[in-house]
XYZ file of C-alpha atoms in Angstrom:
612
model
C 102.512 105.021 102.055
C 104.907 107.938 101.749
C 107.407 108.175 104.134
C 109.105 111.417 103.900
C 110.345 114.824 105.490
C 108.691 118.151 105.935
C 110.969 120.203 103.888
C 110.527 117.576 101.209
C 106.562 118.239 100.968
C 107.323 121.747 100.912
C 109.734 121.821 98.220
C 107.706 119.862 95.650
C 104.662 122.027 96.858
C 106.897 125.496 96.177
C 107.988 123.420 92.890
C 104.695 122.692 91.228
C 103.868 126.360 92.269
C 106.924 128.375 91.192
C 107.898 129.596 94.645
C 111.677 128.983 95.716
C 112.863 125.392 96.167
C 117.063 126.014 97.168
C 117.972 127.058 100.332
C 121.545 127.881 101.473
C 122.809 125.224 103.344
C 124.387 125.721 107.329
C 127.814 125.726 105.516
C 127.257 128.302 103.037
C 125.087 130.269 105.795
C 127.684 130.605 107.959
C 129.998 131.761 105.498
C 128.043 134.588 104.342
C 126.900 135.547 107.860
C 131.186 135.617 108.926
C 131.566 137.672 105.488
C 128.760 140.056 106.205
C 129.316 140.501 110.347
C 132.815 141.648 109.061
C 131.298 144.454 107.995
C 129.723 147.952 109.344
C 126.335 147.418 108.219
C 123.834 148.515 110.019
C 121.981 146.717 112.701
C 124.736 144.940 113.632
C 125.167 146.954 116.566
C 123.107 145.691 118.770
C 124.473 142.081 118.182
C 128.331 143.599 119.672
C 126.052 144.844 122.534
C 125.819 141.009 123.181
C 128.765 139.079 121.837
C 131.523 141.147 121.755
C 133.254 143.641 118.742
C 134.553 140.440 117.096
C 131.362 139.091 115.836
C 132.709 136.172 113.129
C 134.441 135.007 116.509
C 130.866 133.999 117.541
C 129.267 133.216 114.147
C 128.527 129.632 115.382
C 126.576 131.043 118.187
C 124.830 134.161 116.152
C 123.596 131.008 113.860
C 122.182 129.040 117.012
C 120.430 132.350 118.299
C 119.100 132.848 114.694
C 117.717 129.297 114.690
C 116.161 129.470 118.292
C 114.487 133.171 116.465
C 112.780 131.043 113.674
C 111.574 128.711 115.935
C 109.854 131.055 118.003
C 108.495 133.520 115.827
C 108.617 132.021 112.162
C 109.319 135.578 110.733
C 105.003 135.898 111.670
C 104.699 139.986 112.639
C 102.433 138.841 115.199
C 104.777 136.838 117.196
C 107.294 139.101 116.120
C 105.220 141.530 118.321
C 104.553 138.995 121.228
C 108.227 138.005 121.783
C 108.709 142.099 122.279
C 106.258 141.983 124.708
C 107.122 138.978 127.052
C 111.275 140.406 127.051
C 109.323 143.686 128.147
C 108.259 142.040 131.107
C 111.301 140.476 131.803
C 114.018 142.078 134.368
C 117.333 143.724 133.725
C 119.540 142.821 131.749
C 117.946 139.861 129.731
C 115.148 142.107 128.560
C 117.777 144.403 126.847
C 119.891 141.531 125.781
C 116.764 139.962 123.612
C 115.623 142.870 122.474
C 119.559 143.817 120.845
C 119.371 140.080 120.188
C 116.335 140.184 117.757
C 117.148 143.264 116.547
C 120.520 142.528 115.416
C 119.434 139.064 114.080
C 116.589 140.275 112.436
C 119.247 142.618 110.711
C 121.189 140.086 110.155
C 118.431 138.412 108.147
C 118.043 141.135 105.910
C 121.128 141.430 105.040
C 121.668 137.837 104.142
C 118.653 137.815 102.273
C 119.939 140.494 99.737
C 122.948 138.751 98.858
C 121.572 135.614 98.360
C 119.114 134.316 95.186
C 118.189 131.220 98.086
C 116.389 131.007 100.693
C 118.288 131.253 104.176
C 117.092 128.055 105.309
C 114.736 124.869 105.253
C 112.376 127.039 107.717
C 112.317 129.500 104.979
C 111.196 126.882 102.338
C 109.015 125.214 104.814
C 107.215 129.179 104.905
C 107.630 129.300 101.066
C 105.122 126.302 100.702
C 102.914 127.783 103.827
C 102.638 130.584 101.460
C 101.670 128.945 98.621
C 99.559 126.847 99.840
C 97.361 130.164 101.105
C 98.134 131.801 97.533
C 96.510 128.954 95.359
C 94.527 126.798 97.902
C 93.731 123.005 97.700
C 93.834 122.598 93.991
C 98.030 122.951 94.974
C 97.959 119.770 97.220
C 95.828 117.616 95.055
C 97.782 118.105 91.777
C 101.094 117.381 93.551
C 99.744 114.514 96.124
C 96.375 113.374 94.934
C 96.539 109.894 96.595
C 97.426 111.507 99.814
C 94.479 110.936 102.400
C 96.430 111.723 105.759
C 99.489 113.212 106.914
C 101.346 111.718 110.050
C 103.807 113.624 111.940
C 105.847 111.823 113.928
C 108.435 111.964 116.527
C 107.437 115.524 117.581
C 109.765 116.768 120.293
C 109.578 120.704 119.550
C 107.539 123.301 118.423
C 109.069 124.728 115.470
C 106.614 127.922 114.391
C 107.007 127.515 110.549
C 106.146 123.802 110.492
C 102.808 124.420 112.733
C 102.108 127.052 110.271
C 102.359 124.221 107.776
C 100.636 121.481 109.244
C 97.695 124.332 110.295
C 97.474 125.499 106.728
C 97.342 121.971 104.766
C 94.807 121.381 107.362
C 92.528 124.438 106.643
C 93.240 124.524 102.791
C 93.641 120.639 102.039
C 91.054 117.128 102.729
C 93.503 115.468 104.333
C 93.745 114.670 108.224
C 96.694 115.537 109.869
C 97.616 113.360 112.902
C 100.679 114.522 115.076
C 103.010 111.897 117.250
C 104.022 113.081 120.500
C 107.103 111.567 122.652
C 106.325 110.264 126.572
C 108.156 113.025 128.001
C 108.003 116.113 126.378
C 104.073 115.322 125.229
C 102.212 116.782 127.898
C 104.007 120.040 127.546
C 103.795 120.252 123.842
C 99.955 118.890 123.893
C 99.156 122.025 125.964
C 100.588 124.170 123.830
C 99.111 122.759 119.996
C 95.953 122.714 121.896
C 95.995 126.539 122.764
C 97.356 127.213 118.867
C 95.338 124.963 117.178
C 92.082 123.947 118.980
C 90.367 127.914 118.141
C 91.130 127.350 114.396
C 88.880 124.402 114.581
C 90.936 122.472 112.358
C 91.639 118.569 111.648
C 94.127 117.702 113.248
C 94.532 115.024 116.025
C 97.612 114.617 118.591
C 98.109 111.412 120.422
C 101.326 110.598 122.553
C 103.524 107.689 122.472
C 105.102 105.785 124.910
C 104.474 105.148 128.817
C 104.247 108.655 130.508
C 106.935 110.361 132.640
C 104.175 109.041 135.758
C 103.987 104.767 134.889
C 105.995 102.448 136.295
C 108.048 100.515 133.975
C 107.218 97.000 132.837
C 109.965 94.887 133.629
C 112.065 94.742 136.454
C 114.807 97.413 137.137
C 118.227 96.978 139.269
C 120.513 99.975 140.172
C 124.218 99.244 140.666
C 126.624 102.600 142.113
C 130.231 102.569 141.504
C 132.443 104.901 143.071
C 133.944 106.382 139.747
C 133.261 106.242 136.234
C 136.173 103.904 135.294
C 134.531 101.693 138.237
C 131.124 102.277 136.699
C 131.960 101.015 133.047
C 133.522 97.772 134.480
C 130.292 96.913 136.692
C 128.821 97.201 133.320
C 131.470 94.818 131.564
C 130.887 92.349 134.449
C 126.981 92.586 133.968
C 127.472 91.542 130.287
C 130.155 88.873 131.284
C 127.804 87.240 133.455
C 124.638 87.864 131.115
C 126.816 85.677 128.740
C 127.582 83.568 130.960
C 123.932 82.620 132.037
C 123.383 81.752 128.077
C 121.939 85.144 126.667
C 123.413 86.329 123.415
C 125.329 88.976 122.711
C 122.513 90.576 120.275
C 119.933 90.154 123.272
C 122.048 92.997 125.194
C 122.171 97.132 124.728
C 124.426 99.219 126.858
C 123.371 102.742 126.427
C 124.240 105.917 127.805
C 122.968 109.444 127.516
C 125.979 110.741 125.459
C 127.776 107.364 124.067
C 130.932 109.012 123.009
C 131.199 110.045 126.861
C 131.535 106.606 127.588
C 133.583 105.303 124.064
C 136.957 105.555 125.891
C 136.408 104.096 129.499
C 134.080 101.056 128.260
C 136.611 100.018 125.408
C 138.864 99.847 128.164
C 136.765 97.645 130.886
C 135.643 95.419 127.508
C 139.204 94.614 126.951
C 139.791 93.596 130.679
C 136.489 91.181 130.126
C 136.966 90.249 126.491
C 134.399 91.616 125.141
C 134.314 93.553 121.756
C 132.004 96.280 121.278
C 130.238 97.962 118.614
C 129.424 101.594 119.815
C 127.229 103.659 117.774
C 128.470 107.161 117.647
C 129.048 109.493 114.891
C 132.051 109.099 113.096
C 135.048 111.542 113.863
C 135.511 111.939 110.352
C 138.116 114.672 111.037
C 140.188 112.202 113.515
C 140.646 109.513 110.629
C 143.397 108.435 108.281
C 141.507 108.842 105.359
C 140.666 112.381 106.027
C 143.981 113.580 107.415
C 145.626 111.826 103.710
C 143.141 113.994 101.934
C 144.099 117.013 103.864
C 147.727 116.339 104.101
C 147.873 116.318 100.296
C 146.057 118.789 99.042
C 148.197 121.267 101.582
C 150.837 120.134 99.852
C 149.264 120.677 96.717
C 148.361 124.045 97.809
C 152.000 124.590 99.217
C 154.368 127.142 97.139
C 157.729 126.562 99.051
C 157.332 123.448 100.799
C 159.070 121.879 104.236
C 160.605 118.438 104.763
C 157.325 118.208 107.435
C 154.505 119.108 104.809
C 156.274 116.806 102.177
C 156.537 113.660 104.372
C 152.920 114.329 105.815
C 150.717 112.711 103.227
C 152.980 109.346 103.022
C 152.563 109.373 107.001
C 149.265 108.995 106.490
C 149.216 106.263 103.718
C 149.744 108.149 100.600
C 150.613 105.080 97.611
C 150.895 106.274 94.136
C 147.454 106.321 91.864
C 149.395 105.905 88.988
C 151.111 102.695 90.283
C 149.110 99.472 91.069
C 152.141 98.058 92.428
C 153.347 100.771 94.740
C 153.270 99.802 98.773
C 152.858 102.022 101.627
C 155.904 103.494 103.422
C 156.713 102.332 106.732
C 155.694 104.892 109.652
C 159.842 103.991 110.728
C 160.563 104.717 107.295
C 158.858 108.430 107.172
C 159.956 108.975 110.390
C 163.887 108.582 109.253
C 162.653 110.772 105.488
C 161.662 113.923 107.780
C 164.992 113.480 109.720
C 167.250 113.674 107.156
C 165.680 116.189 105.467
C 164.576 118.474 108.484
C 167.663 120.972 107.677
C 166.492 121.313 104.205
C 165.322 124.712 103.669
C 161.113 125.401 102.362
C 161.185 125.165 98.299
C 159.449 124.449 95.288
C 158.269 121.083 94.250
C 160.724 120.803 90.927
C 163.679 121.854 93.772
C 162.888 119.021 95.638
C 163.218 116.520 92.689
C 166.934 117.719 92.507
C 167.279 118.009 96.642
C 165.953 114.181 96.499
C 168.262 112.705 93.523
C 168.954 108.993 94.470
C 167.297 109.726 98.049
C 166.591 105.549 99.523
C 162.966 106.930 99.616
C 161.537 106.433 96.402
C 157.974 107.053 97.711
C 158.946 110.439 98.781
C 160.179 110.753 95.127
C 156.705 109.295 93.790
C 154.534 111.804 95.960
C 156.577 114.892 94.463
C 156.508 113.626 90.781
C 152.811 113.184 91.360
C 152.061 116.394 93.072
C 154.147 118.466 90.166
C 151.473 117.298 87.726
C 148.542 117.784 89.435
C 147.572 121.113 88.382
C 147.769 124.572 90.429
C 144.239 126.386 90.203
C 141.869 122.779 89.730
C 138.524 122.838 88.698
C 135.612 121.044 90.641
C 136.164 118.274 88.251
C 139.601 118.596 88.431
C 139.375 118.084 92.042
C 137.526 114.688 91.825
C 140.108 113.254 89.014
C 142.941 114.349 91.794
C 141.489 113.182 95.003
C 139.302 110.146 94.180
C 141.799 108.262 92.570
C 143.993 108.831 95.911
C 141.404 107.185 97.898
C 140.945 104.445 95.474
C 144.498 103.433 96.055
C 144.659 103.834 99.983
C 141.836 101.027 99.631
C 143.666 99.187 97.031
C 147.451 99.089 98.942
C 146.463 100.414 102.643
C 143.142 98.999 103.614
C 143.357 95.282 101.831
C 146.443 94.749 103.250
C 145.976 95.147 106.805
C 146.473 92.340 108.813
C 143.113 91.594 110.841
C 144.574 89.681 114.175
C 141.453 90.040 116.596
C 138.241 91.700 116.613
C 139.395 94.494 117.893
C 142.207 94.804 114.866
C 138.629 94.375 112.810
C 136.689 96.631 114.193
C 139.674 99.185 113.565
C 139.936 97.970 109.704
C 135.672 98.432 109.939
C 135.627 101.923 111.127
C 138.755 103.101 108.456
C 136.579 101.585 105.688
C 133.666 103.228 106.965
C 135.663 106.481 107.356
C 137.278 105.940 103.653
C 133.516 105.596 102.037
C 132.550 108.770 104.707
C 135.704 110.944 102.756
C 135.045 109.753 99.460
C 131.467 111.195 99.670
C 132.957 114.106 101.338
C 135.027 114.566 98.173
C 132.062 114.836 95.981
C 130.132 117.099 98.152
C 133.723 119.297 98.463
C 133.542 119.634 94.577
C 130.120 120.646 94.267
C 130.435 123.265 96.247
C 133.823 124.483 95.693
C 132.363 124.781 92.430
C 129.622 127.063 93.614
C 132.031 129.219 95.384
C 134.753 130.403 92.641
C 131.719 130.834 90.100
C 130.311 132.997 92.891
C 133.878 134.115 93.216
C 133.508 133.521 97.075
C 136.880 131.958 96.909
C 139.475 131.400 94.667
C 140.522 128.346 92.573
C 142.794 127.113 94.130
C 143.968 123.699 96.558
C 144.067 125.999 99.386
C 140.638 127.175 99.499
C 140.079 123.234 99.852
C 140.949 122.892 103.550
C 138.723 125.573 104.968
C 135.555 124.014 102.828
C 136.543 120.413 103.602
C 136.747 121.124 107.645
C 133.428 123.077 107.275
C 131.691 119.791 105.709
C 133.420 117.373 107.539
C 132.263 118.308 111.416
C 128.607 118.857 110.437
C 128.054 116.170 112.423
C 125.609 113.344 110.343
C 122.197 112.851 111.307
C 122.732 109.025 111.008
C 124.887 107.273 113.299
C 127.109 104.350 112.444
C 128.548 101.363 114.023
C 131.298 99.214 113.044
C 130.319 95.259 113.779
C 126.213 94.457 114.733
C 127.963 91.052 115.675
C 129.010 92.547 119.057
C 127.823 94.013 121.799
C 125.908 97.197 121.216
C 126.765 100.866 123.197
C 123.799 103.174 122.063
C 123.190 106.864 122.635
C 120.041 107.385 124.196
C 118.862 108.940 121.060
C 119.390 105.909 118.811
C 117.169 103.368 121.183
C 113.463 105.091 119.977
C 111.481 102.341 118.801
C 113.980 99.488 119.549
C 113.522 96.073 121.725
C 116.117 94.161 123.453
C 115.645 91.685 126.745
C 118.320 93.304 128.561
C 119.350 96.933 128.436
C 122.226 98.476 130.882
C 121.447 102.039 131.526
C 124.827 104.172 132.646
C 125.413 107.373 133.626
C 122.410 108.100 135.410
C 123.496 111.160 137.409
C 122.446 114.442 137.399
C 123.451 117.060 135.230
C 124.428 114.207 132.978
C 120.761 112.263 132.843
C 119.335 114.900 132.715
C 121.753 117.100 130.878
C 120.651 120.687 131.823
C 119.079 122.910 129.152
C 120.831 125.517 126.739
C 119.957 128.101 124.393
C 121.782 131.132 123.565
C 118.884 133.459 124.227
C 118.510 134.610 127.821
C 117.641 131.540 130.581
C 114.673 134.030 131.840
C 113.046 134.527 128.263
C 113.062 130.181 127.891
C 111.491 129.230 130.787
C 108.590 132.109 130.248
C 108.062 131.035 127.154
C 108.421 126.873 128.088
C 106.148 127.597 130.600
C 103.191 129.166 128.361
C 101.878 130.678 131.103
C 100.425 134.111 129.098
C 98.804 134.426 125.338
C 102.107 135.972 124.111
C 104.136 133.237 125.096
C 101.821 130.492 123.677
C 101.721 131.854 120.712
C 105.780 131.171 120.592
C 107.800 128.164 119.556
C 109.751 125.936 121.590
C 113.035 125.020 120.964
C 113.905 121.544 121.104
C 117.230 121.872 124.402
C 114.910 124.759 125.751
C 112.564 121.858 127.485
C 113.852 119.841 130.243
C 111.457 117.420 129.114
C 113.207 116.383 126.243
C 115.600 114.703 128.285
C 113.147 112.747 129.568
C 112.189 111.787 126.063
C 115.936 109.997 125.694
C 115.289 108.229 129.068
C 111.963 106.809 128.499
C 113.392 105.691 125.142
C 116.027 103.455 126.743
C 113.455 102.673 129.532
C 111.376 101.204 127.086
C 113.856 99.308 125.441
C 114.351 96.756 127.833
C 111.947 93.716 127.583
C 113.181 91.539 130.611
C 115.524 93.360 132.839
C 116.771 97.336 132.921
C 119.824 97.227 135.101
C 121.074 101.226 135.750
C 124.305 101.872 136.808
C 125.707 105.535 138.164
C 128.969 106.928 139.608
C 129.576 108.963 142.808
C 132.878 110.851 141.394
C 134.410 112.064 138.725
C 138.130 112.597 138.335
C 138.811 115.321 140.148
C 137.131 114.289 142.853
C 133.339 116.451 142.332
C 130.531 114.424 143.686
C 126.971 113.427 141.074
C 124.162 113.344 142.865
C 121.626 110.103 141.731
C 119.343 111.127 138.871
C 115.744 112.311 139.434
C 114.636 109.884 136.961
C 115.484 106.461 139.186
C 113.469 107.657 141.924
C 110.405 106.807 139.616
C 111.705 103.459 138.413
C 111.638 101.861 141.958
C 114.775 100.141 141.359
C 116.025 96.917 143.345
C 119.269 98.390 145.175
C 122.204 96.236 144.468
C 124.802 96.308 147.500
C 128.163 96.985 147.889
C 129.558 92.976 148.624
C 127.052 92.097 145.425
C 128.440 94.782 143.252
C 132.326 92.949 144.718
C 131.138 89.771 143.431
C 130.293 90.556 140.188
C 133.456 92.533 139.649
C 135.477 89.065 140.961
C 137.086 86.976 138.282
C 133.612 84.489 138.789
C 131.418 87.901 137.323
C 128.753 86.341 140.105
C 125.214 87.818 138.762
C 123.632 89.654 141.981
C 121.008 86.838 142.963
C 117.973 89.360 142.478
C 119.103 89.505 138.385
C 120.420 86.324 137.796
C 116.828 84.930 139.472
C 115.428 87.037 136.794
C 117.811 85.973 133.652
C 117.033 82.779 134.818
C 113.448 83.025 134.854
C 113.446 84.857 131.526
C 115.681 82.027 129.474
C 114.269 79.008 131.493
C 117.223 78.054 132.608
């Protein structure tokens, strides 16, 4: 078995075939599209129409709208021609807006395209092998996979009209079968629509769906607990777990999830402390809000730095800075830095040799390390010059900074956990800084210099990871809904389950009109579209049937009537088809009492489940 991605199987398809393998990456994308919408070139008209005379103010946005254009259309003239038609038919003004919106981006393409020797994209290579594969036929596929008997897609939430183009033409032009895995939720849509794309090419290529339908009732027992607040609402779930506990179950046997964990990060850390409880909450790393990363940046600012303030020169030993150079140097104290910007705040900005006279016998000698250090780092660095700088830095925060933190409670560990995880996290970031810094100057981009660091690094650092971490599996786990697809636990606690939160509304940056005609299908033009993945209300039904699923004995779903300023939630849509037992007010009291009573309904089904 080969478990791999799509872009993967393109690129050593495009490989053995001598098509294009490199595509720009979203970072480097972005960059030339801000560079190029700076500019009068033509086409871009049409895209101010939408978003304003400032376009690089909305580059992030102009990306997203480019995106939701590949997956719709693929760059195929004929759906090219069958978008135009369906924003025809659409009223005033969202048929002008898409029309000035594929116009412009389609402009926008082109012009990217001629000032770059890559493709624009992973859809791009994905088309790349799609074209190949038509060029030279099934003699491509069996030289590079001639083992390969069947191709399973799985996981298939969108329509993305590049990657059908794929799977349709390794199905016409290879032997293998193609079998494609659809989600509970947004699988009766998405069957539909492969059906009316792929069922007249007559090709072989089977779709099942996964998972108990948006229409089943689930298979365990469910309970539904309201709070009158959110704060109230995270410590019925605290209390849930105390009591699970209590009645024997381990920790390992419970999941708390929530549509959008980091919603809930704050506000359950909180309750968990009130019940002693320590929590391991799988979210992505805020790389950006972490020591390790704000050292990085801190120094090479300074680095970059030609007349340089008492703030900017204390900032790096703030954040940990220790001397590479010295395996015996400690960290200042935060008290220590603190009383180093005060009685230098009335210095004036200057040069780094200035301050090694403005410092003389200073009572800081760390200060005094950091500006030694910094003078012989060198001005304009080199990619490689940048690793021997900034690796070694991290190296000693872990040596002097990380080793040496005292580790009191869990909760002190969990903070030590997430600061190595966030030190390993900047390291790698580091690397992948280098690399392309490196690719910038040579394509004189930017110049070499520390400064041109910060930008890059920022860019890197909030792509936000496909994989999500979590500090210590020992404790209790808070999942996204997104992270619970093919997991099992007996007892899962379901929060949040309001609308406009579960389900979060959909979003897209073309008009709402032109998504729903062409979610709905409802005319040949608009089948013969993509779908973009937040277009589809179904998809949030995906992430609910996921947790829904999860839960082996008991689903216990909790929701809150209002939020801080006082707006009511109505209940989700989505409990109405669960059936739930209705947990009352003076049962909800008792488990929030010091006792954490179990409502009788659950505990008579914990107690059924661990024999007790």
């Amino acid at each position: 078995m080969f478990l791999t991605q799509p872009v993967d199987v393109a690129r050593q398809l495009s490989a053995a075939a001598g098509y294009e393998t490199e595509a720009l990456d979203r970072v480097d994308r972005l960059r030339l599209s801000e560079d190029l919408l700076r500019t009068n070139l033509s086409g871009f008209g049409s895209l101010r129409v939408v978003f304003g005379s400032n376009l690089t103010n909305h580059a992030e946005a102009i990306e997203a709208a480019r995106k939701e254009l590949q997956t719709m259309t693929g760059g195929a003239e004929s759906r090219d021609d069958a978008l135009s038609r369906l924003a025809s038919r659409l009223p005033f003004p969202a048929n002008k807006d898409v029309d000035d919106l594929v116009s412009g981006l389609q402009a926008l393409s082109n012009h990217l395209e001629s000032h770059t020797d890559r493709a624009l994209s992973e859809s791009a290579l994905v088309r790349e092998a799609t074209r190949a594969l038509s060029d030279i036929g099934a003699s491509l596929w069996t030289d590079v996979f001639p083992t390969i008997e069947r191709v399973h897609l799985a996981g298939m939430s969108m329509i993305e009209s590049p990657l059908l183009d794929f799977v349709a033409t390794i199905a016409a032009t290879t032997p293998v079968d193609i079998h494609l895995y659809l989600r509970s939720g947004t699988g009766p849509l998405l069957t539909r629509r492969l059906e009316s794309r792929l069922d007249p090419l007559d090709l072989p290529v089977r779709i099942e769906q996964h998972g108990q339908t948006t229409t089943s009732p689930p298979t365990v027992p469910v309970a539904e607990l309201t709070a009158s607040t959110r704060r109230e609402e995270t410590r019925i779930a605290m209390a849930l777990v105390a009591g699970l506990l209590d009645e024997g179950t381990s920790p390992s046997d419970i999941i708390v999830v929530a549509r959008d964990a980091d919603t809930y990060e704050r506000p359950l850390s909180h309750a968990a402390d009130i019940y002693g409880h320590e929590l391991s909450v799988w979210t992505q790393l805020p790389l950006t809000q972490t020591l390790p990363y704000k050292l990085l940046i801190s120094t090479v600012r300074l680095l970059d730095a030609e007349s340089v303030d008492a703030q900017t020169l204390c900032e790096p030993l703030l954040f940990g800075w220790t001397s590479p150079k010295d395996a015996e140097t400690s960290p200042i104290s935060y008290d220590a830095v603190t009383g180093a910007r005060r009685e230098f705040a009335d210095e004036p900005p200057q040069s780094l040799t200035a301050w090694t006279e403005t410092l003389g016998d200073s009572s800081f000698p760390q200060l005094t390390q950091l500006v030694e250090w910094a003078r012989q780092c060198p001005e304009s660095p080199s990619a490689d010059e940048v690793r021997d700088v900034l690796l070694p830095l991290l190296d000693s925060h872990r040596e002097t900074v990380l080793t040496d933190a005292p580790v009191h409670d869990s909760k002190a560990f969990s903070e030590i956990a997430r600061t190595a995880r966030a030190l390993t996290r900047t390291e790698t970031l580091v690397d992948e800084l280098a690399t392309k810094y490196r690719e910038w100057v040579a394509r004189e981009h930017t110049s070499a210099s520390w400064g041109s660091l910060v930008e890059l690094a920022d860019a890197i650092a909030t792509v936000r990871p496909g994989r999500r971490e979590h500090a210590n599996a020992s404790a209790i786990d808070v999942l996204d809904a997104t992270d619970t697809w093919l997991r099992k636990a007996p007892y899962v606690i379901a929060m949040g389950l309001v609308d406009g939160e579960w389900p979060q509304p959909t979003d897209g940056v073309f008009p709402a009109p032109l998504r729903d005609v062409v979610v709905a299908g409802d005319t040949p033009d608009a089948q013969t579209l993509g779908i973009q993945e937040s277009w589809m209300s179904e998809r949030e039904r995906d992430h609910f049937d996921d947790a829904v699923t999860t839960a082996t004995e008991l689903l216990v779903c909790t929701r809150f009537e209002t939020d801080l300023e006082g707006a009511r939630y109505e209940r989700s849509p989505y409990l109405s088809a669960l059936d739930p037992i209705q947990i009352g007010h003076e049962e909800t009291q008792n488990l929030l009492s010091q006792e954490c009573l179990l409502p009788p309904s659950i505990r008579h089904i914990v107690e059924g489940s661990t024999g007790v």
